[in-house]
């Protein structure tokens, strides 16, 4: 006999998104962040924008791809005072959009900028992230990588 999980509630979905975002903001170890991603579907990470940075404009698929995405970002920049708000939850399609803010620093130039960005997260029935999409300001990061103030 197979058991079918009850439909995911809006509150469960928001709680799952908040847990992931809070773990990221708290700079949890990468292996802990990867625990939030689906093992029942092939997850992916995609940061929208032209491929002017090593992490924009490319799809990172599977657990190894997502690991590479986060390792690439960690090797290039750091962040502080990250916070999330304005969660928009669609339980019917298992998606959550959320606005984030943080102060980023490009490591090699020590150039910092304040940024507001958006995550779009799609979850599986087990409340694990399948799709992690980011809309940010790649031009600000590019300028910071060159040591120019965004």
PDB file of C-alpha atoms in Angstrom:
ATOM      1  CA  UNK A   1       0.000   0.000   0.000  1.00  0.00           C
ATOM      2  CA  UNK A   2       1.408   3.376  -0.974  1.00  0.00           C
ATOM      3  CA  UNK A   3       0.809   6.400   1.132  1.00  0.00           C
ATOM      4  CA  UNK A   4       0.167   9.704  -0.487  1.00  0.00           C
ATOM      5  CA  UNK A   5       1.312  12.820   1.267  1.00  0.00           C
ATOM      6  CA  UNK A   6      -1.381  15.372   1.945  1.00  0.00           C
ATOM      7  CA  UNK A   7      -1.144  18.504  -0.179  1.00  0.00           C
ATOM      8  CA  UNK A   8       1.505  20.933   1.018  1.00  0.00           C
ATOM      9  CA  UNK A   9      -0.002  23.848   2.892  1.00  0.00           C
ATOM     10  CA  UNK A  10       0.884  27.447   2.290  1.00  0.00           C
ATOM     11  CA  UNK A  11       2.339  27.681   5.835  1.00  0.00           C
ATOM     12  CA  UNK A  12       4.484  24.554   5.379  1.00  0.00           C
ATOM     13  CA  UNK A  13       5.859  25.959   2.146  1.00  0.00           C
ATOM     14  CA  UNK A  14       6.632  29.344   3.674  1.00  0.00           C
ATOM     15  CA  UNK A  15       8.308  27.670   6.662  1.00  0.00           C
ATOM     16  CA  UNK A  16      10.490  25.578   4.340  1.00  0.00           C
ATOM     17  CA  UNK A  17      11.514  28.685   2.384  1.00  0.00           C
ATOM     18  CA  UNK A  18      12.242  30.624   5.567  1.00  0.00           C
ATOM     19  CA  UNK A  19      14.355  27.771   6.937  1.00  0.00           C
ATOM     20  CA  UNK A  20      16.445  27.685   3.747  1.00  0.00           C
ATOM     21  CA  UNK A  21      16.837  31.474   3.606  1.00  0.00           C
ATOM     22  CA  UNK A  22      17.718  31.696   7.304  1.00  0.00           C
ATOM     23  CA  UNK A  23      20.347  28.969   6.911  1.00  0.00           C
ATOM     24  CA  UNK A  24      21.894  30.855   3.992  1.00  0.00           C
ATOM     25  CA  UNK A  25      21.809  34.177   5.859  1.00  0.00           C
ATOM     26  CA  UNK A  26      23.423  32.497   8.887  1.00  0.00           C
ATOM     27  CA  UNK A  27      26.248  31.197   6.645  1.00  0.00           C
ATOM     28  CA  UNK A  28      25.553  27.562   7.448  1.00  0.00           C
ATOM     29  CA  UNK A  29      28.167  25.121   6.086  1.00  0.00           C
ATOM     30  CA  UNK A  30      27.683  24.119   2.457  1.00  0.00           C
ATOM     31  CA  UNK A  31      26.814  20.509   3.307  1.00  0.00           C
ATOM     32  CA  UNK A  32      24.013  21.788   5.541  1.00  0.00           C
ATOM     33  CA  UNK A  33      22.680  24.030   2.751  1.00  0.00           C
ATOM     34  CA  UNK A  34      22.721  21.104   0.336  1.00  0.00           C
ATOM     35  CA  UNK A  35      20.429  19.214   2.742  1.00  0.00           C
ATOM     36  CA  UNK A  36      17.680  21.666   1.763  1.00  0.00           C
ATOM     37  CA  UNK A  37      17.790  20.512  -1.882  1.00  0.00           C
ATOM     38  CA  UNK A  38      15.718  17.722  -3.402  1.00  0.00           C
ATOM     39  CA  UNK A  39      17.001  14.192  -3.829  1.00  0.00           C
ATOM     40  CA  UNK A  40      13.769  13.012  -5.472  1.00  0.00           C
ATOM     41  CA  UNK A  41      14.105  15.422  -8.410  1.00  0.00           C
ATOM     42  CA  UNK A  42      17.194  16.869 -10.087  1.00  0.00           C
ATOM     43  CA  UNK A  43      17.605  20.290  -8.503  1.00  0.00           C
ATOM     44  CA  UNK A  44      19.220  23.258 -10.172  1.00  0.00           C
ATOM     45  CA  UNK A  45      20.508  26.726  -9.386  1.00  0.00           C
ATOM     46  CA  UNK A  46      20.398  29.572 -11.878  1.00  0.00           C
ATOM     47  CA  UNK A  47      21.417  33.170 -11.337  1.00  0.00           C
ATOM     48  CA  UNK A  48      19.870  35.297 -14.048  1.00  0.00           C
ATOM     49  CA  UNK A  49      21.999  37.684 -16.055  1.00  0.00           C
ATOM     50  CA  UNK A  50      24.548  37.767 -18.823  1.00  0.00           C
ATOM     51  CA  UNK A  51      27.494  35.441 -18.232  1.00  0.00           C
ATOM     52  CA  UNK A  52      29.784  38.327 -17.223  1.00  0.00           C
ATOM     53  CA  UNK A  53      30.504  36.621 -13.901  1.00  0.00           C
ATOM     54  CA  UNK A  54      31.454  32.992 -13.247  1.00  0.00           C
ATOM     55  CA  UNK A  55      28.085  32.354 -11.552  1.00  0.00           C
ATOM     56  CA  UNK A  56      25.598  34.240 -13.752  1.00  0.00           C
ATOM     57  CA  UNK A  57      23.828  33.000 -16.849  1.00  0.00           C
ATOM     58  CA  UNK A  58      24.669  29.321 -16.333  1.00  0.00           C
ATOM     59  CA  UNK A  59      22.481  26.518 -15.042  1.00  0.00           C
ATOM     60  CA  UNK A  60      24.042  24.437 -12.252  1.00  0.00           C
ATOM     61  CA  UNK A  61      22.305  21.051 -12.204  1.00  0.00           C
ATOM     62  CA  UNK A  62      22.239  18.286  -9.636  1.00  0.00           C
ATOM     63  CA  UNK A  63      23.783  18.282  -6.200  1.00  0.00           C
ATOM     64  CA  UNK A  64      27.308  18.536  -7.635  1.00  0.00           C
ATOM     65  CA  UNK A  65      26.301  21.495  -9.789  1.00  0.00           C
ATOM     66  CA  UNK A  66      24.687  23.302  -6.881  1.00  0.00           C
ATOM     67  CA  UNK A  67      27.781  22.621  -4.781  1.00  0.00           C
ATOM     68  CA  UNK A  68      29.919  24.160  -7.544  1.00  0.00           C
ATOM     69  CA  UNK A  69      27.621  27.216  -7.736  1.00  0.00           C
ATOM     70  CA  UNK A  70      27.884  27.935  -4.009  1.00  0.00           C
ATOM     71  CA  UNK A  71      31.636  27.185  -3.925  1.00  0.00           C
ATOM     72  CA  UNK A  72      32.184  29.583  -6.839  1.00  0.00           C
ATOM     73  CA  UNK A  73      30.279  32.357  -5.100  1.00  0.00           C
ATOM     74  CA  UNK A  74      32.081  31.743  -1.786  1.00  0.00           C
ATOM     75  CA  UNK A  75      35.466  31.917  -3.547  1.00  0.00           C
ATOM     76  CA  UNK A  76      34.656  35.325  -5.032  1.00  0.00           C
ATOM     77  CA  UNK A  77      32.539  37.247  -2.559  1.00  0.00           C
ATOM     78  CA  UNK A  78      31.284  37.456   0.973  1.00  0.00           C
ATOM     79  CA  UNK A  79      28.164  38.935   2.504  1.00  0.00           C
ATOM     80  CA  UNK A  80      26.909  40.339   5.770  1.00  0.00           C
ATOM     81  CA  UNK A  81      23.636  41.507   7.286  1.00  0.00           C
ATOM     82  CA  UNK A  82      21.577  39.320   4.962  1.00  0.00           C
ATOM     83  CA  UNK A  83      17.865  39.396   5.604  1.00  0.00           C
ATOM     84  CA  UNK A  84      14.718  38.208   3.848  1.00  0.00           C
ATOM     85  CA  UNK A  85      11.170  39.551   3.710  1.00  0.00           C
ATOM     86  CA  UNK A  86       8.047  39.737   1.570  1.00  0.00           C
ATOM     87  CA  UNK A  87       7.528  36.009   1.070  1.00  0.00           C
ATOM     88  CA  UNK A  88       5.028  35.293  -1.711  1.00  0.00           C
ATOM     89  CA  UNK A  89       3.772  31.712  -1.517  1.00  0.00           C
ATOM     90  CA  UNK A  90       1.940  29.741  -4.198  1.00  0.00           C
ATOM     91  CA  UNK A  91       1.105  26.358  -2.673  1.00  0.00           C
ATOM     92  CA  UNK A  92      -0.568  25.177  -5.859  1.00  0.00           C
ATOM     93  CA  UNK A  93       2.710  25.136  -7.817  1.00  0.00           C
ATOM     94  CA  UNK A  94       4.968  24.781  -4.727  1.00  0.00           C
ATOM     95  CA  UNK A  95       6.787  28.072  -5.335  1.00  0.00           C
ATOM     96  CA  UNK A  96       7.957  30.834  -3.056  1.00  0.00           C
ATOM     97  CA  UNK A  97       9.407  34.177  -4.087  1.00  0.00           C
ATOM     98  CA  UNK A  98      11.238  36.234  -1.511  1.00  0.00           C
ATOM     99  CA  UNK A  99      13.093  39.535  -1.391  1.00  0.00           C
ATOM    100  CA  UNK A 100      16.531  39.581   0.187  1.00  0.00           C
ATOM    101  CA  UNK A 101      19.016  42.260   1.118  1.00  0.00           C
ATOM    102  CA  UNK A 102      22.676  42.100   2.063  1.00  0.00           C
ATOM    103  CA  UNK A 103      25.966  43.909   1.904  1.00  0.00           C
ATOM    104  CA  UNK A 104      28.282  42.055  -0.475  1.00  0.00           C
ATOM    105  CA  UNK A 105      32.061  42.361  -0.804  1.00  0.00           C
ATOM    106  CA  UNK A 106      34.099  41.183  -3.791  1.00  0.00           C
ATOM    107  CA  UNK A 107      36.978  39.446  -2.018  1.00  0.00           C
ATOM    108  CA  UNK A 108      39.905  40.215  -4.335  1.00  0.00           C
ATOM    109  CA  UNK A 109      39.180  43.962  -4.498  1.00  0.00           C
ATOM    110  CA  UNK A 110      37.510  44.470  -1.089  1.00  0.00           C
ATOM    111  CA  UNK A 111      34.868  46.529  -2.890  1.00  0.00           C
ATOM    112  CA  UNK A 112      31.444  46.383  -1.229  1.00  0.00           C
ATOM    113  CA  UNK A 113      27.909  47.209  -2.262  1.00  0.00           C
ATOM    114  CA  UNK A 114      24.438  47.032  -0.787  1.00  0.00           C
ATOM    115  CA  UNK A 115      22.017  44.963  -2.838  1.00  0.00           C
ATOM    116  CA  UNK A 116      18.397  43.907  -2.949  1.00  0.00           C
ATOM    117  CA  UNK A 117      17.740  40.631  -4.758  1.00  0.00           C
ATOM    118  CA  UNK A 118      14.976  38.100  -5.303  1.00  0.00           C
ATOM    119  CA  UNK A 119      14.901  34.325  -4.920  1.00  0.00           C
ATOM    120  CA  UNK A 120      12.350  32.134  -6.635  1.00  0.00           C
ATOM    121  CA  UNK A 121      12.247  28.714  -5.008  1.00  0.00           C
ATOM    122  CA  UNK A 122      10.288  25.719  -6.254  1.00  0.00           C
ATOM    123  CA  UNK A 123       9.887  22.797  -3.884  1.00  0.00           C
ATOM    124  CA  UNK A 124       9.083  19.112  -4.221  1.00  0.00           C
ATOM    125  CA  UNK A 125       6.362  17.357  -2.201  1.00  0.00           C
ATOM    126  CA  UNK A 126       8.926  16.738   0.565  1.00  0.00           C
ATOM    127  CA  UNK A 127       9.518  20.489   0.925  1.00  0.00           C
ATOM    128  CA  UNK A 128      13.003  20.301  -0.564  1.00  0.00           C
ATOM    129  CA  UNK A 129      14.255  22.904  -3.046  1.00  0.00           C
ATOM    130  CA  UNK A 130      14.149  21.799  -6.678  1.00  0.00           C
ATOM    131  CA  UNK A 131      14.645  25.167  -8.363  1.00  0.00           C
ATOM    132  CA  UNK A 132      16.774  27.967  -6.908  1.00  0.00           C
ATOM    133  CA  UNK A 133      16.684  31.061  -9.097  1.00  0.00           C
ATOM    134  CA  UNK A 134      18.272  34.407  -8.261  1.00  0.00           C
ATOM    135  CA  UNK A 135      17.600  37.832  -9.725  1.00  0.00           C
ATOM    136  CA  UNK A 136      20.271  40.268  -8.589  1.00  0.00           C
ATOM    137  CA  UNK A 137      22.413  43.058 -10.020  1.00  0.00           C
ATOM    138  CA  UNK A 138      25.280  41.424 -11.905  1.00  0.00           C
ATOM    139  CA  UNK A 139      26.589  44.815 -13.044  1.00  0.00           C
ATOM    140  CA  UNK A 140      27.178  45.885  -9.433  1.00  0.00           C
ATOM    141  CA  UNK A 141      29.088  42.661  -8.788  1.00  0.00           C
ATOM    142  CA  UNK A 142      31.035  43.063 -12.029  1.00  0.00           C
ATOM    143  CA  UNK A 143      32.055  46.625 -11.155  1.00  0.00           C
ATOM    144  CA  UNK A 144      33.066  45.486  -7.653  1.00  0.00           C
ATOM    145  CA  UNK A 145      35.177  42.707  -9.219  1.00  0.00           C
ATOM    146  CA  UNK A 146      37.086  45.470 -11.070  1.00  0.00           C
ATOM    147  CA  UNK A 147      37.465  47.529  -7.894  1.00  0.00           C
ATOM    148  CA  UNK A 148      34.974  50.143  -9.033  1.00  0.00           C
ATOM    149  CA  UNK A 149      32.205  51.346  -6.774  1.00  0.00           C
ATOM    150  CA  UNK A 150      28.837  50.133  -8.064  1.00  0.00           C
TER     151      UNK A 150
END
